[in-house]
Each structure stands twice: as structure tokens, then as C-alpha cells.
PDB file of C-alpha atoms in Angstrom:
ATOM      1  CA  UNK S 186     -60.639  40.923   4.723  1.00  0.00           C
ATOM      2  CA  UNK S 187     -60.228  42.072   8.407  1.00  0.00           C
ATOM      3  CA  UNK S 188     -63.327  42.806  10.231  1.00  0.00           C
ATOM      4  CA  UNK S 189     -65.398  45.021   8.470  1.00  0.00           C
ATOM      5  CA  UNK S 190     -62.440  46.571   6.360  1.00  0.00           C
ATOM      6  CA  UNK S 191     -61.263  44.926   3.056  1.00  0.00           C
ATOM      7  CA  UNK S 192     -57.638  45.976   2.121  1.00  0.00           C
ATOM      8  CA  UNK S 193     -57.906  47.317  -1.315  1.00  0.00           C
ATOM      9  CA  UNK S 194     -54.958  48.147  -4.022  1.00  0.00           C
ATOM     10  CA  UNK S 195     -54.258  51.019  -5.937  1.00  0.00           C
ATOM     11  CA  UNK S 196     -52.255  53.521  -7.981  1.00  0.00           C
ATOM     12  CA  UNK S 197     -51.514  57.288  -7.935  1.00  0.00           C
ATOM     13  CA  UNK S 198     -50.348  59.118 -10.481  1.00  0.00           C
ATOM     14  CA  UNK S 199     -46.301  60.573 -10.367  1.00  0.00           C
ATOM     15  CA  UNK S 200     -44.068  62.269 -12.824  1.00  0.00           C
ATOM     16  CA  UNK S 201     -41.972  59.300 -13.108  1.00  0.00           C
ATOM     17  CA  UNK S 202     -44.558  56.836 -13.372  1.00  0.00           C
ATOM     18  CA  UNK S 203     -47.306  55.375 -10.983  1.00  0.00           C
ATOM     19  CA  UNK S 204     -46.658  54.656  -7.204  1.00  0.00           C
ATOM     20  CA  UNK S 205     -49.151  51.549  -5.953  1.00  0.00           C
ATOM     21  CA  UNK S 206     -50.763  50.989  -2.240  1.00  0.00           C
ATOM     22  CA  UNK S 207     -52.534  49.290  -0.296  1.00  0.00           C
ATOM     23  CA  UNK S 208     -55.135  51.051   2.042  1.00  0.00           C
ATOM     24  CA  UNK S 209     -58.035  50.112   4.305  1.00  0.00           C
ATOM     25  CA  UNK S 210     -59.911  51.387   7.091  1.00  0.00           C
ATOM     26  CA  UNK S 211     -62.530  53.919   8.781  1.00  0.00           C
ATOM     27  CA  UNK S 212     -62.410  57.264   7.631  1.00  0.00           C
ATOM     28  CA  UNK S 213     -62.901  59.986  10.555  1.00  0.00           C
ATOM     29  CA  UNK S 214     -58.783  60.080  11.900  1.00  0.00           C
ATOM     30  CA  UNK S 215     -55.785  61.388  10.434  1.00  0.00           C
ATOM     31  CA  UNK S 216     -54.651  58.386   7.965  1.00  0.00           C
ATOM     32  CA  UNK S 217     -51.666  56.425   8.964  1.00  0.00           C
ATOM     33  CA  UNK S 218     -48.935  56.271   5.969  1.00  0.00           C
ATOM     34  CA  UNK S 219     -46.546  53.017   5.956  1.00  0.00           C
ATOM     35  CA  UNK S 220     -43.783  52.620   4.661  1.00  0.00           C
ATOM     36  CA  UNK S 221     -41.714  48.969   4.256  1.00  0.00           C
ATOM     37  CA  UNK S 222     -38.151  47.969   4.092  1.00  0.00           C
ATOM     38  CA  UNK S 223     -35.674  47.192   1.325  1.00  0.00           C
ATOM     39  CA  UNK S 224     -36.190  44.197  -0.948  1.00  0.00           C
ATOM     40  CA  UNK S 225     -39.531  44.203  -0.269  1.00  0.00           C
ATOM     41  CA  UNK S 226     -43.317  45.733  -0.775  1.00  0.00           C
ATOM     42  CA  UNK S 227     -46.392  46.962   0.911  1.00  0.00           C
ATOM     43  CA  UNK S 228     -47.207  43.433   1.208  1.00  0.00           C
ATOM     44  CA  UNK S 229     -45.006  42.540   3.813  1.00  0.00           C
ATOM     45  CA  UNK S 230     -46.238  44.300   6.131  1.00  0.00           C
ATOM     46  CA  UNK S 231     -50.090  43.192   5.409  1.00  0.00           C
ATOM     47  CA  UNK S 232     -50.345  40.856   8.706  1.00  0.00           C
ATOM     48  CA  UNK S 233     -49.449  44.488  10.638  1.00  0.00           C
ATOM     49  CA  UNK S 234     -51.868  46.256   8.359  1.00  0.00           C
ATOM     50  CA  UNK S 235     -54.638  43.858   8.922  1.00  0.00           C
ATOM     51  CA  UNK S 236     -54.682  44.671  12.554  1.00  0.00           C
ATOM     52  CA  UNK S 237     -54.002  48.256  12.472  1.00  0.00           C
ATOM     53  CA  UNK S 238     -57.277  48.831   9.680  1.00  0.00           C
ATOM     54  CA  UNK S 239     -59.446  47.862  12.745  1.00  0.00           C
ATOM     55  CA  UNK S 240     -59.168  51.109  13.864  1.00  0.00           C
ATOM     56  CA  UNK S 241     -57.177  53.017  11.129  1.00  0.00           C
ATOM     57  CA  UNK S 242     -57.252  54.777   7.929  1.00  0.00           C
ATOM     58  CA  UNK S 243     -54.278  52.618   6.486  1.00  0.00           C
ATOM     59  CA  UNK S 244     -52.220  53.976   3.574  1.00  0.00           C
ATOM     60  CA  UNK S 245     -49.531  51.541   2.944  1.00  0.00           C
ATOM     61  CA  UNK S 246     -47.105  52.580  -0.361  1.00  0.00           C
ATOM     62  CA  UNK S 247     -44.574  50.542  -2.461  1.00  0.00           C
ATOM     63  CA  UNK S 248     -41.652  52.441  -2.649  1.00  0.00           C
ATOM     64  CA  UNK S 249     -40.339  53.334  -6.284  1.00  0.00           C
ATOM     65  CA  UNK S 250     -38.657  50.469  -7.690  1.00  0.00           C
ATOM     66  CA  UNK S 251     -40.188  47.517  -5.532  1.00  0.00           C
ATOM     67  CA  UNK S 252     -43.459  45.976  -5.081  1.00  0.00           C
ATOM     68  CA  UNK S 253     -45.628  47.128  -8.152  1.00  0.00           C
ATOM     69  CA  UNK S 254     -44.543  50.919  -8.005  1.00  0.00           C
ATOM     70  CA  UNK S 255     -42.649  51.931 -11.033  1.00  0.00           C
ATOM     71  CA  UNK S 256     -39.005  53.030 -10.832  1.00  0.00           C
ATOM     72  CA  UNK S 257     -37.225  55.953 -10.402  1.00  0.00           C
ATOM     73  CA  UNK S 258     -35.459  57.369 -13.704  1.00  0.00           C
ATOM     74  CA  UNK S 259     -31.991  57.208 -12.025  1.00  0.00           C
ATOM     75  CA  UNK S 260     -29.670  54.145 -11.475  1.00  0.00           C
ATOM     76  CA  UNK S 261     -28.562  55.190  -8.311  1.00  0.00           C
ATOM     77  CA  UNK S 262     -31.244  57.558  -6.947  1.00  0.00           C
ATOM     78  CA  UNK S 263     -30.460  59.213  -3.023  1.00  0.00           C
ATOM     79  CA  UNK S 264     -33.254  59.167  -0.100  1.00  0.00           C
ATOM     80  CA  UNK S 265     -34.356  62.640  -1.405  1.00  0.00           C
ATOM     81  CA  UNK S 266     -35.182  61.023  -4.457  1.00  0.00           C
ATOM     82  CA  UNK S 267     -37.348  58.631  -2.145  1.00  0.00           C
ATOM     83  CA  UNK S 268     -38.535  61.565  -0.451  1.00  0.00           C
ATOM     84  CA  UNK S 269     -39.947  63.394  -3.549  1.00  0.00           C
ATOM     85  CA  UNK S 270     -41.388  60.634  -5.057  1.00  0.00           C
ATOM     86  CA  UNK S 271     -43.414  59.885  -1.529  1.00  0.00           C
ATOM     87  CA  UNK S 272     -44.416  63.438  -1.235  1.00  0.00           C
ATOM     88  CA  UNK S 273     -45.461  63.482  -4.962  1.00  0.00           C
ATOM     89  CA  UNK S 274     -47.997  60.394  -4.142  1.00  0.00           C
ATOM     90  CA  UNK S 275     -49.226  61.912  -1.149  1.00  0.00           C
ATOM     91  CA  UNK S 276     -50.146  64.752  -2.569  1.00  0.00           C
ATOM     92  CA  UNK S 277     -51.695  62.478  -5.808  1.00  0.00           C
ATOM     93  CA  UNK S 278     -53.580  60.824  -3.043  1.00  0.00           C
ATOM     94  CA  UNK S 279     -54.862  64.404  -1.097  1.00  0.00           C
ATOM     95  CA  UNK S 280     -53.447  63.159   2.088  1.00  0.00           C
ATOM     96  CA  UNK S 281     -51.943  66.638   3.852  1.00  0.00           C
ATOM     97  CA  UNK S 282     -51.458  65.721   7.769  1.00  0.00           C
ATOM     98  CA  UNK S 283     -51.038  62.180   8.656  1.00  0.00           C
ATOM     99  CA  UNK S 284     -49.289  60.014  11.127  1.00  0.00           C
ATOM    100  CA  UNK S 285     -46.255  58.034   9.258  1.00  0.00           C
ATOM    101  CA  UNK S 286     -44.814  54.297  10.443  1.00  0.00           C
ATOM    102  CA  UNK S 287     -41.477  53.054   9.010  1.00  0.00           C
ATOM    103  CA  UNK S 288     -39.710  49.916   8.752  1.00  0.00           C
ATOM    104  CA  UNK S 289     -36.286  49.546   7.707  1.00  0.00           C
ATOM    105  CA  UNK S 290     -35.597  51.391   4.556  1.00  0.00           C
ATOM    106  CA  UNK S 291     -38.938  52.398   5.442  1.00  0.00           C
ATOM    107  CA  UNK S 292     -37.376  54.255   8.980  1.00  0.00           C
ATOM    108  CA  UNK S 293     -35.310  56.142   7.166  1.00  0.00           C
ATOM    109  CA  UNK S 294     -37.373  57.574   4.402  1.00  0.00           C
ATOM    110  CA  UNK S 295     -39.698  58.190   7.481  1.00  0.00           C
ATOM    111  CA  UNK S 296     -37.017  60.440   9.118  1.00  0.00           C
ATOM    112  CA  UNK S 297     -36.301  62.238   6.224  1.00  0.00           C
ATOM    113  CA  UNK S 298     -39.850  63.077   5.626  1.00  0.00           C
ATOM    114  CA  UNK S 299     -40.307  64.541   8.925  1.00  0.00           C
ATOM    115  CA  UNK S 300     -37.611  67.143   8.711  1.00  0.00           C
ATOM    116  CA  UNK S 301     -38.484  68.305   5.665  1.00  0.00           C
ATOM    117  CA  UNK S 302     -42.376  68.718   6.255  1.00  0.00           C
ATOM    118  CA  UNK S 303     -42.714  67.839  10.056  1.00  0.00           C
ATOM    119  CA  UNK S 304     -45.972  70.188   9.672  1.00  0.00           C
ATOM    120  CA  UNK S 305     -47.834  67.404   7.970  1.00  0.00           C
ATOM    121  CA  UNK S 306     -46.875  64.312  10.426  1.00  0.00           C
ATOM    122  CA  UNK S 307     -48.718  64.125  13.467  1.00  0.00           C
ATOM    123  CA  UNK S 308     -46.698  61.551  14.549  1.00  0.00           C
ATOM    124  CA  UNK S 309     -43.811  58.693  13.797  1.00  0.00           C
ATOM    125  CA  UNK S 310     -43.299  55.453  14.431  1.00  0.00           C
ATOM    126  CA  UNK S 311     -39.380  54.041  13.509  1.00  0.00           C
ATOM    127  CA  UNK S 312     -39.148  49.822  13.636  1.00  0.00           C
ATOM    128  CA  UNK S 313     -36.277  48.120  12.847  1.00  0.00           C
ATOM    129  CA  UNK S 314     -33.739  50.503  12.249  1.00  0.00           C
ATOM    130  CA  UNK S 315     -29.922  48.644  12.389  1.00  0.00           C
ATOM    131  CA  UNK S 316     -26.621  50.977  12.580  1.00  0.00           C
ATOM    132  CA  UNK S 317     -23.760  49.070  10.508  1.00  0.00           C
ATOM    133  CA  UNK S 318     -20.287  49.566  11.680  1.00  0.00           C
ATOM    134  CA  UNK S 319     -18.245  51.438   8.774  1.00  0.00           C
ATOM    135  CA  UNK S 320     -16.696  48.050   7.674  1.00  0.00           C
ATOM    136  CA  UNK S 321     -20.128  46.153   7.301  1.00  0.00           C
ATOM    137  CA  UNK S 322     -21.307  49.214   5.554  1.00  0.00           C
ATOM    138  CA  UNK S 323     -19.338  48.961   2.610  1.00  0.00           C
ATOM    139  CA  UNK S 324     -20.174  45.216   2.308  1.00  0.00           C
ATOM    140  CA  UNK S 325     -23.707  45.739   2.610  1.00  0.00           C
ATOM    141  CA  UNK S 326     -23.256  48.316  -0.358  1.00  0.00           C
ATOM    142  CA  UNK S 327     -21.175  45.936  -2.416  1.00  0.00           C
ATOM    143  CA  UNK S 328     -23.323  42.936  -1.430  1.00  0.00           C
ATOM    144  CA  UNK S 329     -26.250  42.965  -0.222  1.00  0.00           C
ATOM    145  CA  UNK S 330     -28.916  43.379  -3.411  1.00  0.00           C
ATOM    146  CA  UNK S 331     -27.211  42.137  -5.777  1.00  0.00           C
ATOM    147  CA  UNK S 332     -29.207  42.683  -9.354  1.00  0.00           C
ATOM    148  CA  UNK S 333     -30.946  39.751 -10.401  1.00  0.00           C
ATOM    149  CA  UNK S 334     -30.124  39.333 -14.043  1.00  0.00           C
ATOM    150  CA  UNK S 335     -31.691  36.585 -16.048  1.00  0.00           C
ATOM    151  CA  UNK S 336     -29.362  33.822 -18.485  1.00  0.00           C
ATOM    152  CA  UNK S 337     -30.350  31.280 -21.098  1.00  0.00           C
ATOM    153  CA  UNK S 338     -29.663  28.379 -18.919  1.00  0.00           C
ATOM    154  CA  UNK S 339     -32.111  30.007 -16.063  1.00  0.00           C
ATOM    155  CA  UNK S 340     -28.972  29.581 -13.435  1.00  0.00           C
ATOM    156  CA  UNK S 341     -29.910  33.333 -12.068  1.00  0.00           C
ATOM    157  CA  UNK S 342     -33.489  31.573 -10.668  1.00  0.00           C
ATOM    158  CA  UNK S 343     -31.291  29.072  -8.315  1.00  0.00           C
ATOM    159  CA  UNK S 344     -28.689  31.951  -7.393  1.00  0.00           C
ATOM    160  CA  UNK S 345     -31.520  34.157  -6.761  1.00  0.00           C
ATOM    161  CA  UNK S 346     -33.705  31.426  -4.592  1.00  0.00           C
ATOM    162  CA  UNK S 347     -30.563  30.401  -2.368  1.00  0.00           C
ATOM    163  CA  UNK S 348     -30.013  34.465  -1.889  1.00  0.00           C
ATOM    164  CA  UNK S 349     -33.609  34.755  -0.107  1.00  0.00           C
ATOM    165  CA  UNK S 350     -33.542  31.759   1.656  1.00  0.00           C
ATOM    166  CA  UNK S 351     -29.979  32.944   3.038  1.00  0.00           C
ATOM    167  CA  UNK S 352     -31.405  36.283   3.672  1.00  0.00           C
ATOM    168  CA  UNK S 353     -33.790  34.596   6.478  1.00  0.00           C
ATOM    169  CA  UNK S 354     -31.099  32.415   7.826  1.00  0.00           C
ATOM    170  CA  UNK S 355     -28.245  34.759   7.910  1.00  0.00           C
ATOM    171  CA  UNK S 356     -27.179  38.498   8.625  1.00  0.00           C
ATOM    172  CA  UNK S 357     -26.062  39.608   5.965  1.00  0.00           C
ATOM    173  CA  UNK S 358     -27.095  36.956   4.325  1.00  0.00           C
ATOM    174  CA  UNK S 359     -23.779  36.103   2.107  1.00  0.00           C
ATOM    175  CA  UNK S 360     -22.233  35.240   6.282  1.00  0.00           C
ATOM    176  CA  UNK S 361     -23.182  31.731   6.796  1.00  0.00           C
ATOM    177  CA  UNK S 362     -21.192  31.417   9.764  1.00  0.00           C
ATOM    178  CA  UNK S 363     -22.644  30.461  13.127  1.00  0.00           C
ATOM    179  CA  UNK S 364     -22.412  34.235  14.366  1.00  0.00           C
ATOM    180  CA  UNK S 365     -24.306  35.383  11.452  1.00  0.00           C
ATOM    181  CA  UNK S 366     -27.253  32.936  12.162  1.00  0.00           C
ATOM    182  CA  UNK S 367     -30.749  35.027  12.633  1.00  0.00           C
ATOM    183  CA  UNK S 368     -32.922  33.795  15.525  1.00  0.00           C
ATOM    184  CA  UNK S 369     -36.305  33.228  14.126  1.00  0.00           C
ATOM    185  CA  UNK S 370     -34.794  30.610  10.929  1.00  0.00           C
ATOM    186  CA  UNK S 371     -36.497  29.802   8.079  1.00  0.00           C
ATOM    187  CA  UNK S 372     -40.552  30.484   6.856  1.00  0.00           C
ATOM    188  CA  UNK S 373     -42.670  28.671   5.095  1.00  0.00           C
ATOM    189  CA  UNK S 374     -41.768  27.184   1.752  1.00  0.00           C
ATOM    190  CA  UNK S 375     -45.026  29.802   0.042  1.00  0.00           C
ATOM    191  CA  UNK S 376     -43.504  32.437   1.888  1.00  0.00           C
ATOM    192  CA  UNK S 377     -39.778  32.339   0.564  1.00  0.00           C
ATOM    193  CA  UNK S 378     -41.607  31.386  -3.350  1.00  0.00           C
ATOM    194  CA  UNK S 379     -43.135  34.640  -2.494  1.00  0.00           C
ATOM    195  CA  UNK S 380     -40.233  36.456  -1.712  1.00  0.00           C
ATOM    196  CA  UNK S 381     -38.730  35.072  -4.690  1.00  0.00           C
ATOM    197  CA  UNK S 382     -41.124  36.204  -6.817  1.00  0.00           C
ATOM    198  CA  UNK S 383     -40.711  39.809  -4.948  1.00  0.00           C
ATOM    199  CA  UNK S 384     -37.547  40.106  -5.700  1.00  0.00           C
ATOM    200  CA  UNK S 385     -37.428  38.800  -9.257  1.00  0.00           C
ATOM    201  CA  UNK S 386     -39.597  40.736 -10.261  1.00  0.00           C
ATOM    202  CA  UNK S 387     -38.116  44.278  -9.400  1.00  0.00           C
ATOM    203  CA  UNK S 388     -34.517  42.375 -10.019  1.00  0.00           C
ATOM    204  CA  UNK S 389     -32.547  45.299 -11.752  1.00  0.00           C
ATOM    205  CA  UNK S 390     -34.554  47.888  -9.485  1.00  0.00           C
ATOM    206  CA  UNK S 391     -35.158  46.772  -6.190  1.00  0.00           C
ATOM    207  CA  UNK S 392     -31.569  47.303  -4.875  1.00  0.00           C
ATOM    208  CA  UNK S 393     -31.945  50.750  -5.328  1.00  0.00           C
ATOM    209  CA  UNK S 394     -33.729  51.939  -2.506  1.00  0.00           C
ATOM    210  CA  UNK S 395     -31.831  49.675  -0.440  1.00  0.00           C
ATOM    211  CA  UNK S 396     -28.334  51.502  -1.298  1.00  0.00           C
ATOM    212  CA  UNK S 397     -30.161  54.887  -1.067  1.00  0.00           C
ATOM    213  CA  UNK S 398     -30.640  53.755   2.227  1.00  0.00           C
ATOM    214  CA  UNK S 399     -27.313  52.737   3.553  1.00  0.00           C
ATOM    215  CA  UNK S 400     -26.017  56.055   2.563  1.00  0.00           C
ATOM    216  CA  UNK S 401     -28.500  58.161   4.495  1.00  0.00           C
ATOM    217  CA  UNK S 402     -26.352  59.165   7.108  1.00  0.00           C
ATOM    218  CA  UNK S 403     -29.278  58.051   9.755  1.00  0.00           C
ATOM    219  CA  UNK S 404     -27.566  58.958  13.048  1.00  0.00           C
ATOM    220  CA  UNK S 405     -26.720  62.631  12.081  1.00  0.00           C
ATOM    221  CA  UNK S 406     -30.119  63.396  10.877  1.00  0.00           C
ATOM    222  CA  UNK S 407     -32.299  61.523  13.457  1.00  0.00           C
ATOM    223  CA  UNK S 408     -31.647  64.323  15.899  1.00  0.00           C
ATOM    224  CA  UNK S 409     -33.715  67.001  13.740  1.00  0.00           C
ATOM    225  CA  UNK S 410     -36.833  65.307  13.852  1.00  0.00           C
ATOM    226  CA  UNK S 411     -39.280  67.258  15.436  1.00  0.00           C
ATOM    227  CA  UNK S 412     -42.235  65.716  15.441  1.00  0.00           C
ATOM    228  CA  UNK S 413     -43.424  63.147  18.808  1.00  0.00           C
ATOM    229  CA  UNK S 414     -41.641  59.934  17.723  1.00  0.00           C
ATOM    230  CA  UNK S 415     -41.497  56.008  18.724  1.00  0.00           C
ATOM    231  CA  UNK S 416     -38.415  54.443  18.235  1.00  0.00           C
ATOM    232  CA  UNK S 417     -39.495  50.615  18.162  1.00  0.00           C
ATOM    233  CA  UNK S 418     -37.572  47.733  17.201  1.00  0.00           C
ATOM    234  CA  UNK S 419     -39.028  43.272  17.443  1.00  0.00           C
ATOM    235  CA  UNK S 420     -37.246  41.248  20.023  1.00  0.00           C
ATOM    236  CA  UNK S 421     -37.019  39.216  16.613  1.00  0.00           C
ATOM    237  CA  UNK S 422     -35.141  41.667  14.623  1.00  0.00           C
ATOM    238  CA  UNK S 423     -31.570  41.317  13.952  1.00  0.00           C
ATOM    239  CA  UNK S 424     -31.320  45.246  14.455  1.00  0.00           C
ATOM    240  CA  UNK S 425     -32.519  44.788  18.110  1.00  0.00           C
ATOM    241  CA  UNK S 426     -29.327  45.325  19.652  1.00  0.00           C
ATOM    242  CA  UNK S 427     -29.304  48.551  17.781  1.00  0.00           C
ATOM    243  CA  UNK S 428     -32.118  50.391  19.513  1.00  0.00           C
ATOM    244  CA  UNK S 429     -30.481  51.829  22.712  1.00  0.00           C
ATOM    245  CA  UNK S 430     -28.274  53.371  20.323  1.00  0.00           C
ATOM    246  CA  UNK S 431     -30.947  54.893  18.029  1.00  0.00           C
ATOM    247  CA  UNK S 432     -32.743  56.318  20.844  1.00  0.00           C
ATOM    248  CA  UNK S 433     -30.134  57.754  22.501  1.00  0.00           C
ATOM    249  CA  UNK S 434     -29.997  59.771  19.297  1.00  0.00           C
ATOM    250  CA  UNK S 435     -33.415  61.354  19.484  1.00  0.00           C
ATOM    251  CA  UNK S 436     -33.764  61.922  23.168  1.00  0.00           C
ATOM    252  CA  UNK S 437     -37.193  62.845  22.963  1.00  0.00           C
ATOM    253  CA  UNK S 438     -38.680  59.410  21.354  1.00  0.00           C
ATOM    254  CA  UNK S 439     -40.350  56.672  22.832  1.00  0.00           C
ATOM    255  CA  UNK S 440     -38.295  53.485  22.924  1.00  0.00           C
ATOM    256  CA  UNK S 441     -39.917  50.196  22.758  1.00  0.00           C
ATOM    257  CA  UNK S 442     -39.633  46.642  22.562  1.00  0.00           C
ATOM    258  CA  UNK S 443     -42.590  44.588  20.185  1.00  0.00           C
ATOM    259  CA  UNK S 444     -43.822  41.098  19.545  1.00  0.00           C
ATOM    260  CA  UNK S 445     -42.951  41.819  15.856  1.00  0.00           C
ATOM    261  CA  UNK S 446     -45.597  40.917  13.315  1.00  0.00           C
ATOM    262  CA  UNK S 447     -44.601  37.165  12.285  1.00  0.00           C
ATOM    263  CA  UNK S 448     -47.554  35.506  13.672  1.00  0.00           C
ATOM    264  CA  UNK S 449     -50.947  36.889  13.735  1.00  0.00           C
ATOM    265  CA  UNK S 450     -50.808  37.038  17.831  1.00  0.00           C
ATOM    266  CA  UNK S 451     -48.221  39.179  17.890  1.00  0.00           C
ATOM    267  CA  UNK S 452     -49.244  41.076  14.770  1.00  0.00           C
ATOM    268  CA  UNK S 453     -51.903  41.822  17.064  1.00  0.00           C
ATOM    269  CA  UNK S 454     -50.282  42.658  20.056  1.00  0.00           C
ATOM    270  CA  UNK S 455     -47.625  44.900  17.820  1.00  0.00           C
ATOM    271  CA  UNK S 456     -50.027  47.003  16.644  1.00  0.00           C
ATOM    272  CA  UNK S 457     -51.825  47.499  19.737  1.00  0.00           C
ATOM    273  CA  UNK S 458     -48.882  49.124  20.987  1.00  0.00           C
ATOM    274  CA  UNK S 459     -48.236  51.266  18.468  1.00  0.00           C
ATOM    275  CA  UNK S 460     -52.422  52.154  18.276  1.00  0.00           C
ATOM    276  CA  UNK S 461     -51.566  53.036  21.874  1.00  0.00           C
ATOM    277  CA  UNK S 462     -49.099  55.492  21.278  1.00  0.00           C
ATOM    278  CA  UNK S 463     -50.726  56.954  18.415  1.00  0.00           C
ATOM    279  CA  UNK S 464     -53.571  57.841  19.922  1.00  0.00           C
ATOM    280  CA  UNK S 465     -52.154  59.735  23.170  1.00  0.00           C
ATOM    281  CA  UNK S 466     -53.244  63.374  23.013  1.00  0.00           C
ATOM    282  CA  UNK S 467     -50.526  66.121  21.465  1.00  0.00           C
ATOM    283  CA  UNK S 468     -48.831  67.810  23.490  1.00  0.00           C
ATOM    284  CA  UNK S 469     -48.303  71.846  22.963  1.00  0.00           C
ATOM    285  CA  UNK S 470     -45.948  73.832  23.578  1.00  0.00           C
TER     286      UNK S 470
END
């Protein structure tokens, strides 16, 4: 629960399957779509989610292939894949004009969305984005979701348990050197079982969406959105460094700095910010 608003699950019909969400909230405002990273679900983002129902219509959406959505009919499926399939839920859902918040993967699917249809997105909010050189690029494609692909003697369930704790120690996670080492080290024990369990269970699929999105060629298409946009990134977030560079791309955005959502306080304080920009009044032409 938070406050008065339970966060409730879901599934809308598509033509490849069903898409599932999360939502909660007040009716009255435009609802705010969500959309999460790679290797991941709606659920990661719940601790944002929790804070921004207090005074949001929250529709939060596992992308095809991860969380409990079902998968796209392709192996290797490109962000206008994504982009259908998001559209296609939307519309299952009746939600026409909305604002729209993306993380990771979830930034660029975002930014795709709003040049195609910017007429339905009131606003956007970009967090996390990272720019890999060319080099790291192709290693990230190679490497960095591998499929999880289960053996008799169960040796995939240690491989794949050592891959997410690296993931939260390292960037990109198969770089263990003392460069590579992430700030904010490991969660909880629950949390990385939970990951796990995330990741297994999507294991041929989840990687999908996560190559889709390292061949989006982000920096040439960031400069067609249209739409008022907020270019945020955590001081947590590996892809920090990257922000002056993503805003300098869209010279019209917001850029800002955030809390992050790890721990409810700055959950809290994240989304306060973003509330804060949200709400400012459009601005015509």
C-alpha cells in the first residue's frame, strides 16, 4: 500500500500475447506511463512508484519479454518492435495523452515513442541514460545478457547468481577490475534472490530488449523529440557522467541531478522532483 493508493497488477490484451502492469493512483490528471530498464520489470521501479501514486495516476508496464509480459515473436526484435508493442497496450488500456518516464532501456523506448506520436505525451522524463563508446558497445552486445539456459547438473543457477551479483558490483559486470567497480556495492541478499529469480525467469527472453536497445542509435534521434523533456540521471548511476552529454543533445530539456530511488528517502525526494516538473504549466507556442 502507499497512502490511500494500493498498487494493483494487471494484463492487457496484444497481438502477440499479453503485456502486464502495475498501476495505482487518483484518477482526475493525465496518467503517468513508466517504463524500466533492461534485465528487469515494472517492479523495480515500485519504491519510485510508491511515491509518485501519492499524487499520480501510475501506469507502470513490463516490457515484452521481461517481468511477466509475454515475448515478442522475434529473436532479435528492434526498438520499433518495442514501440508497437507499447502503443498496442496503451491503446488496450484506453490511455490516449499521457505523460511518459523512462529508465534505461526504458529512456530509449521513451524517445522513440515521442517522435512517433509526440501528440499523445504531455511530457518526458529520461533517467539513466549511458552513451557507450563504439568499443564497449560491441561488448555490451556480445556480453552483457547472456541467455540463461538451464543443464542437468543445475551449474546455469550458480553462473547465473554470480552474473547478478557482478552486475551490482561491476560495470559491465563481466570487468571486475578496480575501474569497473560501481559506487553504491552490493544489496541485500532478498534483493539479488530477487533479481535472480527476475532474470531466470525471462532467461532466453530478457536479453532481447536489452540488445534492441544498444542498437537504437540514441544520440541521433534524441534531437527530434518534441515534446517538453527532463533529462535526469542519480548521482548513483554509473551513467552519471553521461548526462552533460545527453543534454547537450536535446537543447531544449531539463537536466537534472536526483537522489535516485535506492532508499525510501530518496525515493521520496526523486520523485518530488520529477512531480515538480511535471506539473509546471505547458507552454504554447
Amino acid at each position: 500500500m502507499s497512502g490511500d493508493f494500493p498498487i494493483r497488477r494487471g494484463f492487457v490484451d496484444a497481438s502477440f500475447g499479453q503485456v502486464h502492469y502495475r498501476t495505482g493512483g487518483s484518477d482526475g490528471d493525465l496518467p503517468l506511463v513508466m517504463l524500466h530498464s533492461s534485465a528487469s520489470s515494472s517492479r523495480m521501479m515500485l519504491p519510485l512508484i510508491r511515491e509518485l501514486v501519492r499524487r499520480r495516476r501510475v501506469f507502470a508496464l513490463d516490457t515484452p519479454g521481461n517481468g511477466e509480459s509475454d515475448p515478442l515473436p522475434m529473436e532479435a526484435p528492434e526498438m520499433t518492435n518495442f514501440v508497437e508493442a507499447a502503443w498496442e497496450a496503451l491503446d488496450g488500456l484506453k490511455i490516449n495523452r499521457f505523460d511518459l518516464y523512462g529508465t534505461h532501456f526504458g529512456t530509449r523506448l521513451a524517445t522513440e515513442m515521442a517522435i512517433q506520436q509526440p501528440n499523445r505525451i504531455r511530457k518526458l522524463v529520461l533517467d539513466g541514460e549511458g552513451l557507450p563508446s563504439d568499443a564497449l558497445l560491441q561488448t555490451l552486445l556480445q556480453r552483457v545478457a547472456p541467455d540463461i539456459i538451464p543443464d542437468h547438473q543445475a551449474i546455469y543457477l550458480t553462473r547465473t547468481w554470480h552474473y547478478i551479483r557482478d552486475y551490482y558490483l561491476f560495470f559491465p559486470w563481466y570487468e571486475t577490475g578496480t575501474e569497473n567497480r560501481r559506487p553504491t556495492g552490493l544489496p541485500s541478499a532478498e534483493t539479488l534472490h530477487e533479481k535472480l529469480l527476475e532474470v531466470l525467469h525471462n532467461g532466453r527472453t530478457y536479453g532481447r530488449s536489452y540488445r534492441a536497445g544498444l542498437r537504437y542509435p540514441l544520440e541521433q534521434r534524441l534531437p527530434l523529440v518534441p515534446v517538453p523533456t527532463l533529462i535526469a540521471t542519480a548521482v548513483t548511476d554509473n551513467a552519471l557522467p553521461c548526462l552533460d552529454q545527453l543534454a547537450a543533445c536535446l537543447p531544449h530539456a531539463r537536466k537534472l541531478r536526483t537522489p535516485g530511488f535506492l532508499t525510501p528517502d530518496a525515493a521520496a525526494q526523486t520523485a518530488t522532483m520529477f512531480l515538480d516538473f511535471l506539473s509546471e504549466p505547458e507552454v504554447h507556442a
